[in-house]
Amino acid sequence: MDKIRWHIEPTSKCILECPLCDRTWFYKKFKKRLNHEIDINHLINFFTGYSPHVVMCGNNGDPIYHSQFHLLCKKLKAINCKLQITTNGSGKTKDWWKNLCKILSKTDTITFSIDGLANTNSIYRINSKWDTVIDAIKIVTQHGIDTEWKFIPFKHNQHQIESARRLSKELGVKRFEIEKSDRWWTDEAKQKYMPEEKYVNSSYKQQIAVTNETDKKTFIKQKCMTALNGDPDRDLYIDSEGNFYPCCFIGLYAFRYKSIFTPKNNEFNIKDNTMAQILQNKKVKSFFESTKSYETADKCCKIYCGVNNG
């Protein structure tokens, strides 16, 4: 279990209001914010005896807005975890970033999700403060922390990709990655945000096809991102309330559809279960076994990871 990579959502809080984020969707529907934070002690107890690779991101929040994020990182580093943090990087002071860098090691990674330049990043990442993002990058790179700039192309920023790439080099960022969005689910979203065809996520058409229940014989199963030969392999997911899911997609799916992992009675919560208890749970083992074929896979798996073979 040391080899399993864990994807943790430290908090569902975020200062941004990205239009296609599920946190925004949730607010529009229920008129309230998701404001949960993972319990640090529960998480450290859950990892007792292990030193896993921990990815901190999430479906709804941004990890740096956990009220005790430095303490969380400090305790994870104390048990020799390698950390990978994905953040929009906005709104924190220079001292906050300097203190974080003192906790992290040069083998840890911070990925900054920045979709454009000073005049475009906040068009989608509403409320993002550009100057604070650039301050954060400068401090992190100066401390020698492994850094990455993740750029999602939109209609309004696609012309800035190469300029952003050049800026990332000037700032000392080690990698510049283009990540194509998988959130073009509605005609409104496509019309407002979708970039030119060459930037469109190639899996979008595959997902729509599966959702529309076209001929299933034209699909093959992609290797499950969390399972290898039916056994958990990497990116097992824990949300900001401490609920376990096989992956973040199943966690996201739980907002809309019922599944065995829809939270109830703390059956898969890290507060009341050890890592071994969860991974040896018959329902969890059955889920991973089901990922071996398209026919037996969970509906969520078919939507997110079905692959068009034609």
mmCIF file of C-alpha atoms in Angstrom:
data_model
loop_
_atom_site.group_PDB
_atom_site.id
_atom_site.type_symbol
_atom_site.label_atom_id
_atom_site.label_comp_id
_atom_site.label_asym_id
_atom_site.label_seq_id
_atom_site.Cartn_x
_atom_site.Cartn_y
_atom_site.Cartn_z
ATOM 1 C CA MET A 1 0.000 0.000 0.000
ATOM 2 C CA ASP A 2 3.039 2.264 0.164
ATOM 3 C CA LYS A 3 3.027 2.304 -3.650
ATOM 4 C CA ILE A 4 -0.520 3.612 -3.918
ATOM 5 C CA ARG A 5 -0.733 7.289 -4.803
ATOM 6 C CA TRP A 6 -3.469 9.068 -2.864
ATOM 7 C CA HIS A 7 -5.423 12.003 -4.260
ATOM 8 C CA ILE A 8 -6.582 14.170 -1.358
ATOM 9 C CA GLU A 9 -9.026 17.076 -1.371
ATOM 10 C CA PRO A 10 -7.892 19.124 1.672
ATOM 11 C CA THR A 11 -10.866 21.472 1.438
ATOM 12 C CA SER A 12 -13.910 22.246 -0.669
ATOM 13 C CA LYS A 13 -13.278 25.963 -0.153
ATOM 14 C CA CYS A 14 -12.023 28.233 -2.901
ATOM 15 C CA ILE A 15 -11.958 31.992 -3.466
ATOM 16 C CA LEU A 16 -12.558 31.605 -7.205
ATOM 17 C CA GLU A 17 -15.894 31.113 -8.950
ATOM 18 C CA CYS A 18 -15.020 29.252 -12.143
ATOM 19 C CA PRO A 19 -18.284 28.918 -14.123
ATOM 20 C CA LEU A 20 -17.922 25.221 -15.006
ATOM 21 C CA CYS A 21 -16.632 24.082 -11.616
ATOM 22 C CA ASP A 22 -18.922 21.691 -9.764
ATOM 23 C CA ARG A 23 -18.655 23.908 -6.726
ATOM 24 C CA THR A 24 -20.323 26.656 -8.764
ATOM 25 C CA TRP A 25 -22.951 24.231 -10.048
ATOM 26 C CA PHE A 26 -23.661 23.105 -6.493
ATOM 27 C CA TYR A 27 -24.178 26.690 -5.328
ATOM 28 C CA LYS A 28 -26.508 27.525 -8.203
ATOM 29 C CA LYS A 29 -28.665 24.502 -7.384
ATOM 30 C CA PHE A 30 -28.652 24.550 -3.590
ATOM 31 C CA LYS A 31 -27.811 28.226 -2.857
ATOM 32 C CA LYS A 32 -25.060 27.313 -0.410
ATOM 33 C CA ARG A 33 -21.304 26.839 -0.517
ATOM 34 C CA LEU A 34 -19.347 23.682 0.127
ATOM 35 C CA ASN A 35 -17.091 24.620 3.025
ATOM 36 C CA HIS A 36 -15.590 21.413 4.323
ATOM 37 C CA GLU A 37 -12.033 20.744 5.462
ATOM 38 C CA ILE A 38 -10.360 17.410 5.871
ATOM 39 C CA ASP A 39 -9.496 16.575 9.474
ATOM 40 C CA ILE A 40 -5.689 16.523 9.639
ATOM 41 C CA ASN A 41 -5.513 14.043 12.515
ATOM 42 C CA HIS A 42 -7.908 11.632 10.789
ATOM 43 C CA LEU A 43 -5.759 11.743 7.653
ATOM 44 C CA ILE A 44 -2.451 11.229 9.468
ATOM 45 C CA ASN A 45 -3.924 8.355 11.483
ATOM 46 C CA PHE A 46 -5.203 6.816 8.257
ATOM 47 C CA PHE A 47 -1.669 6.943 6.798
ATOM 48 C CA THR A 48 -0.019 5.568 9.962
ATOM 49 C CA GLY A 49 2.669 3.095 8.942
ATOM 50 C CA TYR A 50 2.771 4.356 5.360
ATOM 51 C CA SER A 51 4.609 7.083 3.460
ATOM 52 C CA PRO A 52 2.485 7.497 0.337
ATOM 53 C CA HIS A 53 2.805 9.877 -2.578
ATOM 54 C CA VAL A 54 0.037 12.407 -1.899
ATOM 55 C CA VAL A 55 -1.570 14.521 -4.610
ATOM 56 C CA MET A 56 -3.504 17.468 -3.176
ATOM 57 C CA CYS A 57 -6.137 18.864 -5.498
ATOM 58 C CA GLY A 58 -9.811 17.872 -5.398
ATOM 59 C CA ASN A 59 -13.077 18.194 -7.266
ATOM 60 C CA ASN A 60 -14.412 21.372 -5.703
ATOM 61 C CA GLY A 61 -11.909 23.271 -3.596
ATOM 62 C CA ASP A 62 -8.327 24.462 -3.838
ATOM 63 C CA PRO A 63 -5.943 22.918 -1.279
ATOM 64 C CA ILE A 64 -4.201 26.155 -0.260
ATOM 65 C CA TYR A 65 -7.433 27.456 1.278
ATOM 66 C CA HIS A 66 -7.465 24.820 4.024
ATOM 67 C CA SER A 67 -7.242 26.941 7.181
ATOM 68 C CA GLN A 68 -4.290 24.878 8.445
ATOM 69 C CA PHE A 69 -2.649 24.017 5.157
ATOM 70 C CA HIS A 70 0.907 24.549 6.436
ATOM 71 C CA LEU A 71 0.244 22.217 9.364
ATOM 72 C CA LEU A 72 -1.257 19.635 7.012
ATOM 73 C CA CYS A 73 1.850 19.717 4.811
ATOM 74 C CA LYS A 74 4.155 19.654 7.830
ATOM 75 C CA LYS A 75 2.495 16.530 9.254
ATOM 76 C CA LEU A 76 2.507 14.764 5.888
ATOM 77 C CA LYS A 77 6.202 15.563 5.428
ATOM 78 C CA ALA A 78 6.866 14.246 8.963
ATOM 79 C CA ILE A 79 5.758 10.789 7.783
ATOM 80 C CA ASN A 80 7.914 11.108 4.649
ATOM 81 C CA CYS A 81 5.149 11.745 2.125
ATOM 82 C CA LYS A 82 6.028 13.123 -1.277
ATOM 83 C CA LEU A 83 3.623 15.973 -2.037
ATOM 84 C CA GLN A 84 2.141 17.205 -5.280
ATOM 85 C CA ILE A 85 -0.006 20.329 -4.889
ATOM 86 C CA THR A 86 -2.285 21.740 -7.586
ATOM 87 C CA THR A 87 -3.545 25.280 -7.010
ATOM 88 C CA ASN A 88 -4.723 28.446 -8.739
ATOM 89 C CA GLY A 89 -2.109 30.203 -6.592
ATOM 90 C CA SER A 90 -4.187 33.280 -5.888
ATOM 91 C CA GLY A 91 -4.737 35.456 -2.838
ATOM 92 C CA LYS A 92 -1.908 34.388 -0.498
ATOM 93 C CA THR A 93 0.823 36.683 0.803
ATOM 94 C CA LYS A 94 4.510 36.414 -0.019
ATOM 95 C CA ASP A 95 5.236 35.351 3.572
ATOM 96 C CA TRP A 96 2.623 32.592 3.312
ATOM 97 C CA TRP A 97 4.413 31.132 0.289
ATOM 98 C CA LYS A 98 7.839 31.509 1.896
ATOM 99 C CA ASN A 99 6.634 29.573 4.938
ATOM 100 C CA LEU A 100 5.197 26.843 2.727
ATOM 101 C CA CYS A 101 8.504 26.501 0.879
ATOM 102 C CA LYS A 102 10.291 25.985 4.192
ATOM 103 C CA ILE A 103 8.094 22.924 4.777
ATOM 104 C CA LEU A 104 8.386 21.390 1.324
ATOM 105 C CA SER A 105 11.402 19.672 -0.210
ATOM 106 C CA LYS A 106 12.772 20.014 -3.725
ATOM 107 C CA THR A 107 11.240 16.657 -4.665
ATOM 108 C CA ASP A 108 7.741 18.004 -4.007
ATOM 109 C CA THR A 109 5.788 19.640 -6.826
ATOM 110 C CA ILE A 110 3.491 22.641 -7.065
ATOM 111 C CA THR A 111 1.330 22.875 -10.177
ATOM 112 C CA PHE A 112 -0.090 26.326 -10.850
ATOM 113 C CA SER A 113 -3.357 26.255 -12.808
ATOM 114 C CA ILE A 114 -3.184 29.484 -14.822
ATOM 115 C CA ASP A 115 -5.375 29.852 -17.900
ATOM 116 C CA GLY A 116 -4.007 32.850 -19.732
ATOM 117 C CA LEU A 117 -2.104 36.026 -18.896
ATOM 118 C CA ALA A 118 -2.833 39.139 -16.833
ATOM 119 C CA ASN A 119 -5.721 40.218 -19.063
ATOM 120 C CA THR A 120 -7.359 36.808 -19.559
ATOM 121 C CA ASN A 121 -6.710 34.464 -16.616
ATOM 122 C CA SER A 122 -9.556 35.890 -14.536
ATOM 123 C CA ILE A 123 -12.101 35.669 -17.384
ATOM 124 C CA TYR A 124 -12.740 32.035 -16.450
ATOM 125 C CA ARG A 125 -10.905 31.920 -13.109
ATOM 126 C CA ILE A 126 -13.153 34.634 -11.699
ATOM 127 C CA ASN A 127 -11.674 36.488 -8.685
ATOM 128 C CA SER A 128 -8.126 35.385 -9.441
ATOM 129 C CA LYS A 129 -5.569 38.022 -8.454
ATOM 130 C CA TRP A 130 -2.796 37.998 -11.071
ATOM 131 C CA ASP A 131 -0.103 39.788 -9.074
ATOM 132 C CA THR A 132 -0.403 37.355 -6.163
ATOM 133 C CA VAL A 133 -0.136 34.397 -8.553
ATOM 134 C CA ILE A 134 3.080 35.755 -10.097
ATOM 135 C CA ASP A 135 4.488 36.492 -6.609
ATOM 136 C CA ALA A 136 3.765 32.889 -5.632
ATOM 137 C CA ILE A 137 5.541 31.469 -8.681
ATOM 138 C CA LYS A 138 8.586 33.658 -8.146
ATOM 139 C CA ILE A 139 8.929 32.581 -4.521
ATOM 140 C CA VAL A 140 8.407 28.887 -5.228
ATOM 141 C CA THR A 141 10.914 28.815 -8.087
ATOM 142 C CA GLN A 142 13.462 30.803 -6.060
ATOM 143 C CA HIS A 143 13.263 28.115 -3.367
ATOM 144 C CA GLY A 144 13.986 25.414 -5.918
ATOM 145 C CA ILE A 145 10.636 23.646 -5.560
ATOM 146 C CA ASP A 146 9.622 21.614 -8.616
ATOM 147 C CA THR A 147 7.063 23.722 -10.478
ATOM 148 C CA GLU A 148 4.603 23.333 -13.323
ATOM 149 C CA TRP A 149 2.292 25.727 -15.166
ATOM 150 C CA LYS A 150 -0.930 24.013 -16.295
ATOM 151 C CA PHE A 151 -2.749 25.937 -19.020
ATOM 152 C CA ILE A 152 -6.307 25.093 -20.144
ATOM 153 C CA PRO A 153 -7.103 26.561 -23.582
ATOM 154 C CA PHE A 154 -10.321 28.545 -23.887
ATOM 155 C CA LYS A 155 -11.719 30.623 -26.711
ATOM 156 C CA HIS A 156 -10.463 33.767 -24.973
ATOM 157 C CA ASN A 157 -6.876 32.611 -24.264
ATOM 158 C CA GLN A 158 -5.902 30.187 -27.012
ATOM 159 C CA HIS A 159 -3.876 32.887 -28.761
ATOM 160 C CA GLN A 160 -1.710 33.340 -25.653
ATOM 161 C CA ILE A 161 -0.348 29.824 -25.257
ATOM 162 C CA GLU A 162 3.125 30.550 -26.599
ATOM 163 C CA SER A 163 3.362 33.861 -24.738
ATOM 164 C CA ALA A 164 2.431 32.079 -21.515
ATOM 165 C CA ARG A 165 4.997 29.385 -22.257
ATOM 166 C CA ARG A 166 7.700 32.041 -22.665
ATOM 167 C CA LEU A 167 6.644 33.747 -19.434
ATOM 168 C CA SER A 168 6.821 30.455 -17.561
ATOM 169 C CA LYS A 169 10.438 30.055 -18.670
ATOM 170 C CA GLU A 170 11.270 33.605 -17.618
ATOM 171 C CA LEU A 171 9.831 32.883 -14.177
ATOM 172 C CA GLY A 172 11.863 29.685 -13.822
ATOM 173 C CA VAL A 173 8.947 27.253 -14.055
ATOM 174 C CA LYS A 174 10.255 23.801 -14.962
ATOM 175 C CA ARG A 175 7.340 22.557 -17.072
ATOM 176 C CA PHE A 176 4.552 24.132 -19.100
ATOM 177 C CA GLU A 177 1.668 21.754 -19.777
ATOM 178 C CA ILE A 178 -1.482 22.216 -21.828
ATOM 179 C CA GLU A 179 -4.448 20.406 -20.314
ATOM 180 C CA LYS A 180 -7.526 20.145 -22.468
ATOM 181 C CA SER A 181 -10.781 20.573 -20.598
ATOM 182 C CA ASP A 182 -13.321 17.777 -20.158
ATOM 183 C CA ARG A 183 -16.114 20.131 -19.070
ATOM 184 C CA TRP A 184 -17.711 21.073 -22.400
ATOM 185 C CA TRP A 185 -20.945 19.354 -21.384
ATOM 186 C CA THR A 186 -23.525 21.924 -22.497
ATOM 187 C CA ASP A 187 -24.110 23.876 -25.683
ATOM 188 C CA GLU A 188 -23.824 27.075 -23.652
ATOM 189 C CA ALA A 189 -20.390 26.096 -22.323
ATOM 190 C CA LYS A 190 -19.183 25.078 -25.760
ATOM 191 C CA GLN A 191 -20.375 28.312 -27.363
ATOM 192 C CA LYS A 192 -18.887 30.555 -24.667
ATOM 193 C CA TYR A 193 -15.606 28.832 -23.814
ATOM 194 C CA MET A 194 -14.603 26.111 -26.266
ATOM 195 C CA PRO A 195 -11.434 26.928 -28.231
ATOM 196 C CA GLU A 196 -10.715 25.924 -31.811
ATOM 197 C CA GLU A 197 -11.088 22.264 -32.696
ATOM 198 C CA LYS A 198 -7.394 21.465 -32.350
ATOM 199 C CA TYR A 199 -7.561 22.392 -28.651
ATOM 200 C CA VAL A 200 -10.750 20.474 -27.820
ATOM 201 C CA ASN A 201 -10.412 17.524 -25.457
ATOM 202 C CA SER A 202 -10.398 14.453 -27.687
ATOM 203 C CA SER A 203 -12.265 12.463 -25.044
ATOM 204 C CA TYR A 204 -15.248 14.822 -25.142
ATOM 205 C CA LYS A 205 -16.853 13.138 -28.142
ATOM 206 C CA GLN A 206 -16.137 9.719 -26.641
ATOM 207 C CA GLN A 207 -17.838 10.682 -23.377
ATOM 208 C CA ILE A 208 -20.895 12.049 -25.138
ATOM 209 C CA ALA A 209 -21.132 8.911 -27.234
ATOM 210 C CA VAL A 210 -21.077 6.670 -24.177
ATOM 211 C CA THR A 211 -23.559 8.868 -22.357
ATOM 212 C CA ASN A 212 -25.911 8.627 -25.333
ATOM 213 C CA GLU A 213 -25.674 4.820 -25.186
ATOM 214 C CA THR A 214 -24.420 4.313 -28.727
ATOM 215 C CA ASP A 215 -23.293 0.879 -29.831
ATOM 216 C CA LYS A 216 -21.225 -0.362 -26.894
ATOM 217 C CA LYS A 217 -19.337 -2.739 -29.165
ATOM 218 C CA THR A 218 -17.451 0.242 -30.553
ATOM 219 C CA PHE A 219 -15.898 0.897 -27.141
ATOM 220 C CA ILE A 220 -13.016 -0.686 -25.316
ATOM 221 C CA LYS A 221 -12.084 -0.063 -21.695
ATOM 222 C CA GLN A 222 -9.227 2.278 -21.035
ATOM 223 C CA LYS A 223 -6.826 1.108 -18.322
ATOM 224 C CA CYS A 224 -8.511 2.192 -15.106
ATOM 225 C CA MET A 225 -6.570 5.133 -13.677
ATOM 226 C CA THR A 226 -6.814 3.618 -10.202
ATOM 227 C CA ALA A 227 -6.587 -0.085 -10.896
ATOM 228 C CA LEU A 228 -4.090 -2.506 -12.381
ATOM 229 C CA ASN A 229 -5.447 -5.970 -13.150
ATOM 230 C CA GLY A 230 -8.353 -5.330 -10.824
ATOM 231 C CA ASP A 231 -6.243 -4.146 -7.867
ATOM 232 C CA PRO A 232 -5.883 -0.563 -6.615
ATOM 233 C CA ASP A 233 -2.799 1.028 -8.107
ATOM 234 C CA ARG A 234 -2.825 4.827 -7.835
ATOM 235 C CA ASP A 235 -4.838 8.025 -7.313
ATOM 236 C CA LEU A 236 -7.306 6.626 -4.797
ATOM 237 C CA TYR A 237 -9.413 9.584 -3.697
ATOM 238 C CA ILE A 238 -10.367 11.075 -0.309
ATOM 239 C CA ASP A 239 -12.628 14.115 -0.349
ATOM 240 C CA SER A 240 -12.685 17.057 2.070
ATOM 241 C CA GLU A 241 -15.116 15.256 4.384
ATOM 242 C CA GLY A 242 -12.878 12.212 4.630
ATOM 243 C CA ASN A 243 -14.929 10.004 2.320
ATOM 244 C CA PHE A 244 -13.059 7.401 0.257
ATOM 245 C CA TYR A 245 -13.693 6.839 -3.450
ATOM 246 C CA PRO A 246 -11.800 4.696 -5.988
ATOM 247 C CA CYS A 247 -11.020 7.894 -7.930
ATOM 248 C CA CYS A 248 -11.989 11.566 -8.118
ATOM 249 C CA PHE A 249 -14.423 10.860 -10.952
ATOM 250 C CA ILE A 250 -16.479 8.544 -8.736
ATOM 251 C CA GLY A 251 -16.335 11.244 -6.062
ATOM 252 C CA LEU A 252 -17.584 13.849 -8.518
ATOM 253 C CA TYR A 253 -20.256 11.504 -9.800
ATOM 254 C CA ALA A 254 -21.588 11.037 -6.245
ATOM 255 C CA PHE A 255 -22.977 14.577 -6.387
ATOM 256 C CA ARG A 256 -25.458 13.560 -9.055
ATOM 257 C CA TYR A 257 -25.977 9.813 -8.956
ATOM 258 C CA LYS A 258 -26.200 7.135 -6.285
ATOM 259 C CA SER A 259 -23.533 4.461 -6.058
ATOM 260 C CA ILE A 260 -22.087 2.191 -3.389
ATOM 261 C CA PHE A 261 -19.669 5.025 -2.581
ATOM 262 C CA THR A 262 -22.339 7.676 -2.000
ATOM 263 C CA PRO A 263 -21.571 8.671 1.624
ATOM 264 C CA LYS A 264 -23.725 6.895 4.191
ATOM 265 C CA ASN A 265 -23.082 5.563 7.701
ATOM 266 C CA ASN A 266 -19.369 6.427 7.355
ATOM 267 C CA GLU A 267 -18.845 3.052 5.663
ATOM 268 C CA PHE A 268 -15.902 4.394 3.649
ATOM 269 C CA ASN A 269 -14.854 7.360 5.799
ATOM 270 C CA ILE A 270 -11.257 7.530 7.031
ATOM 271 C CA LYS A 271 -12.431 8.643 10.475
ATOM 272 C CA ASP A 272 -13.837 5.191 11.225
ATOM 273 C CA ASN A 273 -11.780 2.917 8.965
ATOM 274 C CA THR A 274 -8.127 2.061 8.507
ATOM 275 C CA MET A 275 -6.581 1.935 5.067
ATOM 276 C CA ALA A 276 -6.533 -1.872 5.186
ATOM 277 C CA GLN A 277 -10.194 -2.035 6.216
ATOM 278 C CA ILE A 278 -11.269 0.098 3.288
ATOM 279 C CA LEU A 279 -9.141 -1.613 0.652
ATOM 280 C CA GLN A 280 -10.155 -5.061 1.890
ATOM 281 C CA ASN A 281 -13.845 -4.155 1.994
ATOM 282 C CA LYS A 282 -15.766 -6.603 -0.207
ATOM 283 C CA LYS A 283 -17.591 -3.785 -2.012
ATOM 284 C CA VAL A 284 -14.329 -1.993 -2.799
ATOM 285 C CA LYS A 285 -12.648 -5.169 -4.038
ATOM 286 C CA SER A 286 -15.702 -5.934 -6.144
ATOM 287 C CA PHE A 287 -15.551 -2.465 -7.687
ATOM 288 C CA PHE A 288 -11.931 -2.860 -8.774
ATOM 289 C CA GLU A 289 -12.716 -6.300 -10.148
ATOM 290 C CA SER A 290 -15.526 -4.767 -12.202
ATOM 291 C CA THR A 291 -13.100 -2.419 -13.967
ATOM 292 C CA LYS A 292 -11.606 -5.323 -15.900
ATOM 293 C CA SER A 293 -14.289 -5.063 -18.570
ATOM 294 C CA TYR A 294 -16.636 -2.457 -19.982
ATOM 295 C CA GLU A 295 -19.690 -4.640 -19.481
ATOM 296 C CA THR A 296 -19.203 -4.994 -15.723
ATOM 297 C CA ALA A 297 -17.817 -1.514 -15.016
ATOM 298 C CA ASP A 298 -19.648 1.119 -12.991
ATOM 299 C CA LYS A 299 -21.718 3.600 -15.020
ATOM 300 C CA CYS A 300 -19.354 6.400 -14.032
ATOM 301 C CA CYS A 301 -16.399 4.409 -15.388
ATOM 302 C CA LYS A 302 -18.175 3.974 -18.701
ATOM 303 C CA ILE A 303 -18.846 7.697 -18.996
ATOM 304 C CA TYR A 304 -15.404 8.943 -17.991
ATOM 305 C CA CYS A 305 -13.081 6.181 -19.152
ATOM 306 C CA GLY A 306 -14.847 4.504 -22.049
ATOM 307 C CA VAL A 307 -12.729 4.641 -25.192
ATOM 308 C CA ASN A 308 -14.091 4.745 -28.723
ATOM 309 C CA ASN A 309 -12.362 2.007 -30.736
ATOM 310 C CA GLY A 310 -13.906 3.068 -34.007
#
